Each structure stands twice: as structure tokens, then as C-alpha cells.
Amino acid sequence: MAGNWKMYKTPAETIAFFEKFRPLVERSEHCEIVICPPFTNLSTAAAAVQGSPIRIGGQNIAWAKEGAFTGEISGAMLRAAGATHAIVGHSERRQYFGETDATVLKRTQAALEAALTPIVCVGERLEEREAGRTAELLKSQFANGIAGLTDAQFSRIIIAYEPVWAIGTGKTATPEIAADAHRTIRAEVAAKFGKDAAAQVRILYGGSVKADNVKTLMAQPEIDGTLVGGASLDAVSFASIVNF
Ligand code: PGA
């Protein structure tokens, strides 16, 4: 169960969140819990979760190890700040910051090289869904962004299916729509990386996940977890998602 804080919270707000959140999930051993705060809060968050099962992730990662890349953060820097995970290819990065399937692949590889677990996001936009092109789009994002990994690399990633029309809109995909997309992605995984890899890879659903819809989403065997934006900002609400 992963939380994506996007561009919200200061270090002080981060400390306040974890003071409330930690005791609520201290015994939640049924899943991994990851919070991805803004870069400036990574060290604070990592210190705040020490000794707990909660893990910390970046929201992006540079493809290069170091160099003249203004505004970027390397895998080694994320690790040094206490991160174990990194979101890659979020639709907001694709939409506003020119992220492409090719850069998603490079960032995913950089995360793996830095021993971080990448959470690789895919998902269709509203016009693609309305045009009946969802499966086609998911297949092309997979082919150009994930299929370039080796088998060993693939075994270490998490995939997040996030339909863009469901992000921050309050319009959750129905459990059936989400499961259908997950099946499409899993079939691509099976074709490229084999049946065992398809059975083992965790595919998270993201897009307006809330405490009151998480149960029906998680009831779908295809859905292995959730990537939560807005509802992960509040400790009580994200804890009830984690403990669905
Ligand atoms: P949301 O965001 O839960 O606020 O819809 C999900 C995401 O962008 O990861």
C-alpha cells in the first residue's frame, strides 16, 4: 500500500503525520507500506519511520548517476536520504514534465541499479478510454517502458495501473474496470517475462482510492495493492486504507 504525497507537506507536517500514522499501522503485517513524500522531506520521513515497517520512497529518480541535471535527484541520493522505493513515470510527470516511455525505462533501470524498488506507473487518459484504446495504450506503455528490462530486473519492480481520468477526480475506476486493465498488463508480462513472473508481479491500482472504496478494489484478485494520492495525506484515512 503506497502513498504518493505529490507536492504536499513540509518537514514539520511530515513529523506530525508519522506521529499519528505509526501507531495505527505498527501491527499491519499483511502488506508493505510505503510513503513517497517530496524530496525535501525524505530524511525527515526516514527518521520518523525508523524501527517501524513503514518504508519511504521518492516520487521520481534521475536516469543519470550524477551530472549537470538541474532539478533531478539520483538513486544514490535517494538511498542516502533513506528511501527504498521510487515512483517512476507518474502520469503527472508524463503530462507536465515531458516524461516518455523511453525515459521511464531509463529511470526504472537507474532505480534498480541503486537498489531501489521502482513503482512504475502506466495508465490511459480519458480520450483513450473513450476511444476504446485502453488496452492498446497499456500494451504500448508496457512494450516501450517496461519490456526493455531483463528478467532479473523485472522481478524487482512493482507496477501501478493509474487511469489518468481517475486521478484526483473522485472518479474511481470500478473494481471490474481496474481488474480488466490489470489483466491486460499481466498478460503482457506473461508474454514477455513468462507465467511465473506474471503471477508474482505486484500490480497496484491508483486513482481516487479512499477508505470507503478500498475494500471492493482489493476484493479483486487481480489488484495486489493501491497507490494513493489525496487520501494518503491524512494519517487516519491512509491507515484505514492500509488496514482495509
Ligand atoms: P489520487 O492520486 O489518489 O489523489 O487520485 C493517485 C495518484 O496520483 O497516485
PDB file of N, CA and C and ligand atoms in Angstrom, residues 2-6 87 90-92 121 160 162-164 166-171 205-210 227-232, ligand 1:
ATOM      1  N   ALA A   2       0.831   1.997  -1.042  1.00  0.00           N
ATOM      2  CA  ALA A   2       1.767   3.117  -1.193  1.00  0.00           C
ATOM      3  C   ALA A   2       1.016   4.444  -1.207  1.00  0.00           C
ATOM      4  N   GLY A   3       1.624   5.434  -0.567  1.00  0.00           N
ATOM      5  CA  GLY A   3       1.065   6.785  -0.552  1.00  0.00           C
ATOM      6  C   GLY A   3       1.963   7.708  -1.358  1.00  0.00           C
ATOM      7  N   ASN A   4       1.364   8.485  -2.227  1.00  0.00           N
ATOM      8  CA  ASN A   4       2.089   9.465  -3.033  1.00  0.00           C
ATOM      9  C   ASN A   4       1.630  10.843  -2.587  1.00  0.00           C
ATOM     10  N   TRP A   5       2.522  11.532  -1.870  1.00  0.00           N
ATOM     11  CA  TRP A   5       2.131  12.827  -1.304  1.00  0.00           C
ATOM     12  C   TRP A   5       2.166  13.967  -2.324  1.00  0.00           C
ATOM     13  N   LYS A   6       2.698  13.704  -3.511  1.00  0.00           N
ATOM     14  CA  LYS A   6       2.808  14.759  -4.534  1.00  0.00           C
ATOM     15  C   LYS A   6       3.488  15.991  -3.914  1.00  0.00           C
ATOM     16  N   ILE A  87       8.843   6.126  -7.185  1.00  0.00           N
ATOM     17  CA  ILE A  87       7.791   6.142  -8.205  1.00  0.00           C
ATOM     18  C   ILE A  87       8.446   6.571  -9.516  1.00  0.00           C
ATOM     19  N   HIS A  90       4.986   8.589 -13.224  1.00  0.00           N
ATOM     20  CA  HIS A  90       3.637   9.007 -12.820  1.00  0.00           C
ATOM     21  C   HIS A  90       3.012   9.857 -13.923  1.00  0.00           C
ATOM     22  N   SER A  91       1.712   9.766 -14.070  1.00  0.00           N
ATOM     23  CA  SER A  91       1.057  10.467 -15.190  1.00  0.00           C
ATOM     24  C   SER A  91       1.255  11.977 -15.116  1.00  0.00           C
ATOM     25  N   GLU A  92       1.421  12.518 -13.883  1.00  0.00           N
ATOM     26  CA  GLU A  92       1.667  13.965 -13.794  1.00  0.00           C
ATOM     27  C   GLU A  92       3.051  14.316 -14.335  1.00  0.00           C
ATOM     28  N   CYS A 121       4.534   3.483 -13.146  1.00  0.00           N
ATOM     29  CA  CYS A 121       3.126   3.804 -13.395  1.00  0.00           C
ATOM     30  C   CYS A 121       2.776   3.754 -14.881  1.00  0.00           C
ATOM     31  N   ALA A 160       2.172   0.070 -11.211  1.00  0.00           N
ATOM     32  CA  ALA A 160       0.937   0.719 -10.746  1.00  0.00           C
ATOM     33  C   ALA A 160       0.095   1.073 -11.961  1.00  0.00           C
ATOM     34  N   GLU A 162      -2.709   3.314 -13.154  1.00  0.00           N
ATOM     35  CA  GLU A 162      -3.399   4.526 -12.727  1.00  0.00           C
ATOM     36  C   GLU A 162      -4.076   5.185 -13.926  1.00  0.00           C
ATOM     37  N   PRO A 163      -5.367   4.914 -14.111  1.00  0.00           N
ATOM     38  CA  PRO A 163      -6.072   5.592 -15.200  1.00  0.00           C
ATOM     39  C   PRO A 163      -6.092   7.100 -14.927  1.00  0.00           C
ATOM     40  N   VAL A 164      -5.619   7.890 -15.880  1.00  0.00           N
ATOM     41  CA  VAL A 164      -5.413   9.318 -15.629  1.00  0.00           C
ATOM     42  C   VAL A 164      -6.734  10.010 -15.267  1.00  0.00           C
ATOM     43  N   ALA A 166      -8.997   9.004 -13.456  1.00  0.00           N
ATOM     44  CA  ALA A 166      -9.425   8.679 -12.088  1.00  0.00           C
ATOM     45  C   ALA A 166      -8.555   9.352 -11.038  1.00  0.00           C
ATOM     46  N   ILE A 167      -7.469  10.010 -11.465  1.00  0.00           N
ATOM     47  CA  ILE A 167      -6.525  10.584 -10.502  1.00  0.00           C
ATOM     48  C   ILE A 167      -7.000  11.944 -10.034  1.00  0.00           C
ATOM     49  N   GLY A 168      -7.242  12.042  -8.739  1.00  0.00           N
ATOM     50  CA  GLY A 168      -7.611  13.313  -8.129  1.00  0.00           C
ATOM     51  C   GLY A 168      -8.977  13.830  -8.556  1.00  0.00           C
ATOM     52  N   THR A 169      -9.762  12.992  -9.211  1.00  0.00           N
ATOM     53  CA  THR A 169     -11.052  13.432  -9.746  1.00  0.00           C
ATOM     54  C   THR A 169     -12.220  12.943  -8.916  1.00  0.00           C
ATOM     55  N   GLY A 170     -11.962  11.995  -8.004  1.00  0.00           N
ATOM     56  CA  GLY A 170     -13.055  11.380  -7.261  1.00  0.00           C
ATOM     57  C   GLY A 170     -13.751  10.297  -8.066  1.00  0.00           C
ATOM     58  N   LYS A 171     -13.342  10.132  -9.332  1.00  0.00           N
ATOM     59  CA  LYS A 171     -13.943   9.086 -10.178  1.00  0.00           C
ATOM     60  C   LYS A 171     -13.063   7.851 -10.132  1.00  0.00           C
ATOM     61  N   TYR A 205      -3.383  -0.610  -7.929  1.00  0.00           N
ATOM     62  CA  TYR A 205      -4.331   0.285  -8.599  1.00  0.00           C
ATOM     63  C   TYR A 205      -4.217   1.666  -7.950  1.00  0.00           C
ATOM     64  N   GLY A 206      -4.257   2.712  -8.764  1.00  0.00           N
ATOM     65  CA  GLY A 206      -4.265   4.074  -8.227  1.00  0.00           C
ATOM     66  C   GLY A 206      -5.256   4.949  -8.967  1.00  0.00           C
ATOM     67  N   GLY A 207      -5.876   5.873  -8.253  1.00  0.00           N
ATOM     68  CA  GLY A 207      -6.862   6.788  -8.839  1.00  0.00           C
ATOM     69  C   GLY A 207      -8.067   6.880  -7.928  1.00  0.00           C
ATOM     70  N   SER A 208      -8.074   7.941  -7.074  1.00  0.00           N
ATOM     71  CA  SER A 208      -9.196   8.184  -6.161  1.00  0.00           C
ATOM     72  C   SER A 208      -9.506   7.008  -5.240  1.00  0.00           C
ATOM     73  N   VAL A 209      -8.448   6.326  -4.790  1.00  0.00           N
ATOM     74  CA  VAL A 209      -8.649   5.295  -3.766  1.00  0.00           C
ATOM     75  C   VAL A 209      -8.927   6.000  -2.438  1.00  0.00           C
ATOM     76  N   LYS A 210      -9.968   5.551  -1.750  1.00  0.00           N
ATOM     77  CA  LYS A 210     -10.352   6.130  -0.456  1.00  0.00           C
ATOM     78  C   LYS A 210     -10.638   4.989   0.518  1.00  0.00           C
ATOM     79  N   LEU A 227      -2.022   2.567  -4.920  1.00  0.00           N
ATOM     80  CA  LEU A 227      -1.165   3.754  -4.875  1.00  0.00           C
ATOM     81  C   LEU A 227      -2.114   4.933  -4.668  1.00  0.00           C
ATOM     82  N   VAL A 228      -1.939   5.599  -3.523  1.00  0.00           N
ATOM     83  CA  VAL A 228      -2.949   6.540  -3.055  1.00  0.00           C
ATOM     84  C   VAL A 228      -2.386   7.948  -2.999  1.00  0.00           C
ATOM     85  N   GLY A 229      -3.047   8.906  -3.638  1.00  0.00           N
ATOM     86  CA  GLY A 229      -2.612  10.300  -3.593  1.00  0.00           C
ATOM     87  C   GLY A 229      -3.292  11.027  -2.438  1.00  0.00           C
ATOM     88  N   GLY A 230      -4.353  11.741  -2.756  1.00  0.00           N
ATOM     89  CA  GLY A 230      -5.054  12.599  -1.790  1.00  0.00           C
ATOM     90  C   GLY A 230      -5.319  11.955  -0.437  1.00  0.00           C
ATOM     91  N   ALA A 231      -5.823  10.726  -0.452  1.00  0.00           N
ATOM     92  CA  ALA A 231      -6.217  10.083   0.803  1.00  0.00           C
ATOM     93  C   ALA A 231      -5.024   9.581   1.618  1.00  0.00           C
ATOM     94  N   SER A 232      -3.800   9.739   1.073  1.00  0.00           N
ATOM     95  CA  SER A 232      -2.631   9.328   1.872  1.00  0.00           C
ATOM     96  C   SER A 232      -2.084  10.494   2.692  1.00  0.00           C
TER      97      SER A 232
HETATM   98  P1  PGA B   1      -5.390  10.262  -6.068  1.00  0.00           P
HETATM   99  O1  PGA B   1      -3.942  10.153  -6.762  1.00  0.00           O
HETATM  100  O2  PGA B   1      -5.467   9.123  -5.074  1.00  0.00           O
HETATM  101  O3  PGA B   1      -5.391  11.608  -5.401  1.00  0.00           O
HETATM  102  O4  PGA B   1      -6.407  10.137  -7.150  1.00  0.00           O
HETATM  103  C1  PGA B   1      -3.372   8.907  -7.088  1.00  0.00           C
HETATM  104  C2  PGA B   1      -2.001   9.103  -7.689  1.00  0.00           C
HETATM  105  O5  PGA B   1      -1.815  10.059  -8.469  1.00  0.00           O
HETATM  106  O6  PGA B   1      -1.060   8.329  -7.411  1.00  0.00           O
END
